[in-house]
Coordinates of C-alpha atoms in Angstrom, one line a residue:
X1 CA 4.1 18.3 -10.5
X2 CA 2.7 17.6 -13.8
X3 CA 0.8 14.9 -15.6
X4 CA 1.6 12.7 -18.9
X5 CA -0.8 13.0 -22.1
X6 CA -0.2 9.7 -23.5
X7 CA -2.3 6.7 -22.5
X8 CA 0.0 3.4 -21.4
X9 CA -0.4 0.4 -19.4
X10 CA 2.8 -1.3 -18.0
X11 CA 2.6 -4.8 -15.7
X12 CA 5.1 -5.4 -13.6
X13 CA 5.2 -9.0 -12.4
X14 CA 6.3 -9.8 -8.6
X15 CA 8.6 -11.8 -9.6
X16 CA 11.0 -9.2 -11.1
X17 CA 10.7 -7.2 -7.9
X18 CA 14.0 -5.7 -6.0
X19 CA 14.5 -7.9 -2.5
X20 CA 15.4 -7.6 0.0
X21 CA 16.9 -10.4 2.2
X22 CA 17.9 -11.2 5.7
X23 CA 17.5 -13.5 8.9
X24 CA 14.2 -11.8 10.0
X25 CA 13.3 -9.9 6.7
X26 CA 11.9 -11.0 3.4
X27 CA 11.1 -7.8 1.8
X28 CA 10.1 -6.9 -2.2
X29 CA 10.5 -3.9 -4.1
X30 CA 8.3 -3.0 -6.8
X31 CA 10.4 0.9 -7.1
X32 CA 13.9 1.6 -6.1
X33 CA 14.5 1.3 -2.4
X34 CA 17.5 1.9 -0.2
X35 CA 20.3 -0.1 -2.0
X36 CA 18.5 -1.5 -4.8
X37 CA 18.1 1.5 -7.2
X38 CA 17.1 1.6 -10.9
X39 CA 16.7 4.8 -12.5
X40 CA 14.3 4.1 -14.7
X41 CA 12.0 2.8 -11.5
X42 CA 12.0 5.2 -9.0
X43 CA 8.1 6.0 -8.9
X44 CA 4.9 6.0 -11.0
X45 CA 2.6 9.2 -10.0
X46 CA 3.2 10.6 -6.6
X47 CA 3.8 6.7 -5.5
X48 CA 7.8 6.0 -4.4
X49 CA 7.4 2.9 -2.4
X50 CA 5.2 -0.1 -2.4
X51 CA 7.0 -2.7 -0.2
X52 CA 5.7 -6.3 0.3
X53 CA 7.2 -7.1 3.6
X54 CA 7.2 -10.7 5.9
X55 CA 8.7 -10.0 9.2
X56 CA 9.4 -13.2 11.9
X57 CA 8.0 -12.7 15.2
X58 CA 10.0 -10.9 18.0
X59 CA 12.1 -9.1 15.0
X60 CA 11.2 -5.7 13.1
X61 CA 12.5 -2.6 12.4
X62 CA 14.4 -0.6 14.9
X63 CA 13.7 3.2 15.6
X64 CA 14.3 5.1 12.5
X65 CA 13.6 8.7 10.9
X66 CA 11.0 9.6 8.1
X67 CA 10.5 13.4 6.8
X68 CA 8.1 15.1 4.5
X69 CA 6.1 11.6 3.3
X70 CA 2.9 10.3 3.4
X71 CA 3.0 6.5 4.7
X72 CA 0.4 4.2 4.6
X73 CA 0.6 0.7 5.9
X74 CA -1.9 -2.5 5.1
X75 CA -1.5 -5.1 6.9
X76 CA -2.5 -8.5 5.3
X77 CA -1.7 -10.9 8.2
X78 CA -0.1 -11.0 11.8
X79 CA -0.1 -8.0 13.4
X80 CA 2.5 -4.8 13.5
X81 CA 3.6 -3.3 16.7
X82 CA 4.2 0.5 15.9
X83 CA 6.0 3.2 17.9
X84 CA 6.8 6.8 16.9
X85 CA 8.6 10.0 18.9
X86 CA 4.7 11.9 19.1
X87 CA 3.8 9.0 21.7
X88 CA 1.7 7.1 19.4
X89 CA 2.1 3.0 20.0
X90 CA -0.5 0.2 18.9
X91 CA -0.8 -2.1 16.7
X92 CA -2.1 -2.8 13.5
X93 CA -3.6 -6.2 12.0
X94 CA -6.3 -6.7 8.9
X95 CA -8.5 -4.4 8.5
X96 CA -7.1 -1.4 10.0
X97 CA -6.3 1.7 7.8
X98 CA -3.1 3.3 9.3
X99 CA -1.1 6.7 8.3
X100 CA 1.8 8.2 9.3
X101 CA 3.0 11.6 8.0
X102 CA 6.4 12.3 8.6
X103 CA 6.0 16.1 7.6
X104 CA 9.3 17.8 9.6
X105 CA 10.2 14.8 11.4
X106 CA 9.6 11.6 12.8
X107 CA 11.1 8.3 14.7
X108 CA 9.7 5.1 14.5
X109 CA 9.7 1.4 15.0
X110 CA 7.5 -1.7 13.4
X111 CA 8.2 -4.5 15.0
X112 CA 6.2 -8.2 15.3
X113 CA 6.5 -8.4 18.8
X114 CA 6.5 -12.2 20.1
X115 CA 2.6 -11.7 21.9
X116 CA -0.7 -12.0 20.6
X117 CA -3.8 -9.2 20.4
X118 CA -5.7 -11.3 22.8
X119 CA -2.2 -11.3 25.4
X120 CA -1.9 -15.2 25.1
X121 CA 1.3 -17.2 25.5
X122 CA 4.5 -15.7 22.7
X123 CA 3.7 -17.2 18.9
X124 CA 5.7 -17.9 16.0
X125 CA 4.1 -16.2 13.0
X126 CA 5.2 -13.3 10.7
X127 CA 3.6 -10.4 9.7
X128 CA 2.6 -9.8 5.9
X129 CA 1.8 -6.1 5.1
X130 CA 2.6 -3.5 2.7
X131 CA 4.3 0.0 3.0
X132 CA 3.3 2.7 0.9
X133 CA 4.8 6.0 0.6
X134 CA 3.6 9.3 -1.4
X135 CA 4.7 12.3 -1.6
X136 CA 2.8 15.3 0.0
X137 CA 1.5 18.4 -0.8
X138 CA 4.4 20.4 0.7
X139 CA 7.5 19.7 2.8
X140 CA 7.7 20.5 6.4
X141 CA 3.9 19.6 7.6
X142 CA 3.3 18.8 11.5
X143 CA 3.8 14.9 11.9
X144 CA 1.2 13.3 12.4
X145 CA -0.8 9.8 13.2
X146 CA -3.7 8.0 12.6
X147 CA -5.8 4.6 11.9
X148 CA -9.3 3.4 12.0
X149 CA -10.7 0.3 11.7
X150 CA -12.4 -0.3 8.1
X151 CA -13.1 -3.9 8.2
X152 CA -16.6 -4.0 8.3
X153 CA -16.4 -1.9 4.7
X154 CA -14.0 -4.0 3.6
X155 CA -16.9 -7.1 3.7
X156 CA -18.8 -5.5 0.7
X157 CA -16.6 -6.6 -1.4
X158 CA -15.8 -3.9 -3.2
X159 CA -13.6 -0.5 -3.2
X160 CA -12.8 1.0 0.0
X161 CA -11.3 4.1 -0.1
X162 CA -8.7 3.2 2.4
X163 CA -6.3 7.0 2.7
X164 CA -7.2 9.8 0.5
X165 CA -6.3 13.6 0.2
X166 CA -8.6 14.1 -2.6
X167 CA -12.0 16.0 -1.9
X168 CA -14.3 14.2 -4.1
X169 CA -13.7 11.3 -1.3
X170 CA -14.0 13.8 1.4
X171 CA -17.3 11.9 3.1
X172 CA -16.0 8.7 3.1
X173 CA -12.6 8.4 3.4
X174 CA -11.4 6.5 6.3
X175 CA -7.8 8.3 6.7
X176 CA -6.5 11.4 5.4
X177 CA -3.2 11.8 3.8
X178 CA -1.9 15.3 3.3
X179 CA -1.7 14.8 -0.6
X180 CA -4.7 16.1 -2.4
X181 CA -3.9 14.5 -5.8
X182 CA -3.7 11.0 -3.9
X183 CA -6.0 8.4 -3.4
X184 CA -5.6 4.7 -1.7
X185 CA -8.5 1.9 -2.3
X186 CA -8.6 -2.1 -1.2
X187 CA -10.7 -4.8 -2.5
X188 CA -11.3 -7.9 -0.5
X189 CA -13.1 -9.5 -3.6
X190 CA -15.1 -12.3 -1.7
X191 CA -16.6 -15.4 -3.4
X192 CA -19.9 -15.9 -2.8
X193 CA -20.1 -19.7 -3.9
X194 CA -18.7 -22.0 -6.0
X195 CA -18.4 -20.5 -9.6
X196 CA -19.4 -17.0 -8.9
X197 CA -17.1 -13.9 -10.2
X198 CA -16.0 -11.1 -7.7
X199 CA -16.0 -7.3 -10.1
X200 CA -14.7 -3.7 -9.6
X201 CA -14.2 -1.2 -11.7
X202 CA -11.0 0.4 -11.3
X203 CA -11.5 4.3 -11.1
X204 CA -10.5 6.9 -14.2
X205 CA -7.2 9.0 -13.3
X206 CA -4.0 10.1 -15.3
X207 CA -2.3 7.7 -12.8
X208 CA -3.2 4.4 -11.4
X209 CA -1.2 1.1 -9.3
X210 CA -3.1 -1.6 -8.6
X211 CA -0.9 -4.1 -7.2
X212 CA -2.5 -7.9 -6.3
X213 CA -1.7 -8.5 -2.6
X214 CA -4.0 -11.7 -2.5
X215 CA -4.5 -14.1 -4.9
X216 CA -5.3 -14.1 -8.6
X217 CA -7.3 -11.7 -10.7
X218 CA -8.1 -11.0 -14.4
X219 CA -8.0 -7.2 -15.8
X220 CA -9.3 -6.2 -19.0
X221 CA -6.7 -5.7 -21.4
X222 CA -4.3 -7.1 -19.5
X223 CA -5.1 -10.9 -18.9
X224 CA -4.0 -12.9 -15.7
X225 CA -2.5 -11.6 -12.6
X226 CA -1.0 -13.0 -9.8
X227 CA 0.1 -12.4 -6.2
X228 CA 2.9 -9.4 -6.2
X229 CA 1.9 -8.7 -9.7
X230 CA 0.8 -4.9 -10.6
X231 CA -0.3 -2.9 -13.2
X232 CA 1.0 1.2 -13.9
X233 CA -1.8 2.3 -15.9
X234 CA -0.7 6.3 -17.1
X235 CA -3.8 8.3 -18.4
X236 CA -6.1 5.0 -18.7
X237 CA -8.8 3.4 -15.9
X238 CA -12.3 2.4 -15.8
X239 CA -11.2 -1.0 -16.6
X240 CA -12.7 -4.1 -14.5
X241 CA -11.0 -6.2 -12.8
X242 CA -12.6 -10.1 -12.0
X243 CA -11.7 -12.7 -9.7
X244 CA -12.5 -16.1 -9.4
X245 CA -11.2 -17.2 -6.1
X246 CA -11.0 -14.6 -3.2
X247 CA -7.9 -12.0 -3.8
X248 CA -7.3 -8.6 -2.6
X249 CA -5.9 -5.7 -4.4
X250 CA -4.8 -2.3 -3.4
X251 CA -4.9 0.9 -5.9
X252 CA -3.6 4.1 -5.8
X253 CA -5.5 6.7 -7.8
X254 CA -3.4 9.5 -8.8
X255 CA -3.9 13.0 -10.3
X256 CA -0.1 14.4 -10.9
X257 CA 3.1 13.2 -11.0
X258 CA 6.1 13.8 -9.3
X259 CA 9.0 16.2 -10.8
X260 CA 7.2 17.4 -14.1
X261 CA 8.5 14.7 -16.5

């Protein structure tokens, strides 16, 4: 791993994202995943996949094998029925941090089962999250599992450090990755009243991705962004970012790159 010298800020709008398409799917690519592959977009930092997914109820992704990545999952609405081969099985709605690491192995399955949180009658809505995948420190790790429930942090307004392997957010992380150059943070920036401005400062790193998951946000010297829209800041950060009606944003904080290029 290594890191670039020279600063550069690249937007990437959602609406030139990869996609992926089916009965039950609607899926967007903002790097090159599965069939859709662009060399020149394969990752930015240690970050290979950021996946906007919709799933319909009842539908969802069948058992399938991960190994030696670090994946983090936000939900932004519905709820995510998750089952792996270590036993673990919940699921995960707003405001819950999730990781999986796949270290030497692991099967699993995300599905929106047809059934509420509450156990009332089947429903008919879709679950909105996004998949995240970094790479870790070292292959062939112990798999392993976990999520916590973040969403009273989340009600500050400003940014939570969602998954982190870095030590500076040892004491207030709320899951831990097994990448020690990696950082994930969320924003629900939350209007107070009519007119007000929602602010963070995006943190300084030689790698940053915010990507707008909610709304519509302004970022200093970059202008307007939009829903599915994200920025690949390289050796920049500090900037802040300002919303006029509520969004959410999610951004990786990155100190090395993958393959040394």
């Amino acid at each position: 791993m290594s890191t670039l010298t020279t600063p550069h800020i690249d937007v990437h709008r959602g609406g030139d994202r990869m996609k992926t398409r089916v009965s039950w799917l609607d899926s967007k690519h903002s790097f090159s995943f599965g069939e859709h592959y662009d060399p020149d977009n394969t990752h930015h930092g240690l970050l290979l996949v950021n996946n906007e997914d919709i799933v319909s109820p009842g539908q969802g992704f069948d058992t399938h094998p991960h190994r030696d990545m670090e994946i983090v999952t936000w939900v932004l609405g519905g709820s995510l029925v998750h089952q792996d081969s270590l036993g673990h099985n919940g699921v995960i709605y707003p405001g819950l941090a999730q990781r999986m690491s796949a270290g030497t192995g692991i099967l699993h399955s995300e599905k929106n089962d047809s059934w509420r949180l509450d156990d009332t009658a089947a429903h008919e809505d879709p679950v909105h999250f996004v998949q995240m995948w970094v790479v870790p420190d070292e292959p062939g790790l112990t798999p392993g599992y976990q999520q916590l429930e973040i969403d009273d942090e989340l009600a500050g307004g400003g940014l939570v450090t969602v998954a982190s392997g870095l030590p500076r957010y040892r004491d207030r992380t709320a899951i831990a990755i097994n990448s020690s150059h990696s950082a994930l943070h969320a924003a629900r920036m939350i209007i107070s009243e009519p007119g007000a401005e929602a602010v963070v400062d995006l943190p300084d790193a030689p790698y940053l991705h915010l990507f707008v998951a909610r709304g519509e946000v302004e970022m200093e010297g970059v202008g307007p962004l939009y829903e599915g829209d994200a920025v690949r800041l390289t050796r920049s950060g500090g900037q802040r970012v300002i919303a006029r009606q509520p969004a959410e944003i999610l951004v990786w904080e990155m100190h090395a790159r993958l393959g040394g290029q």
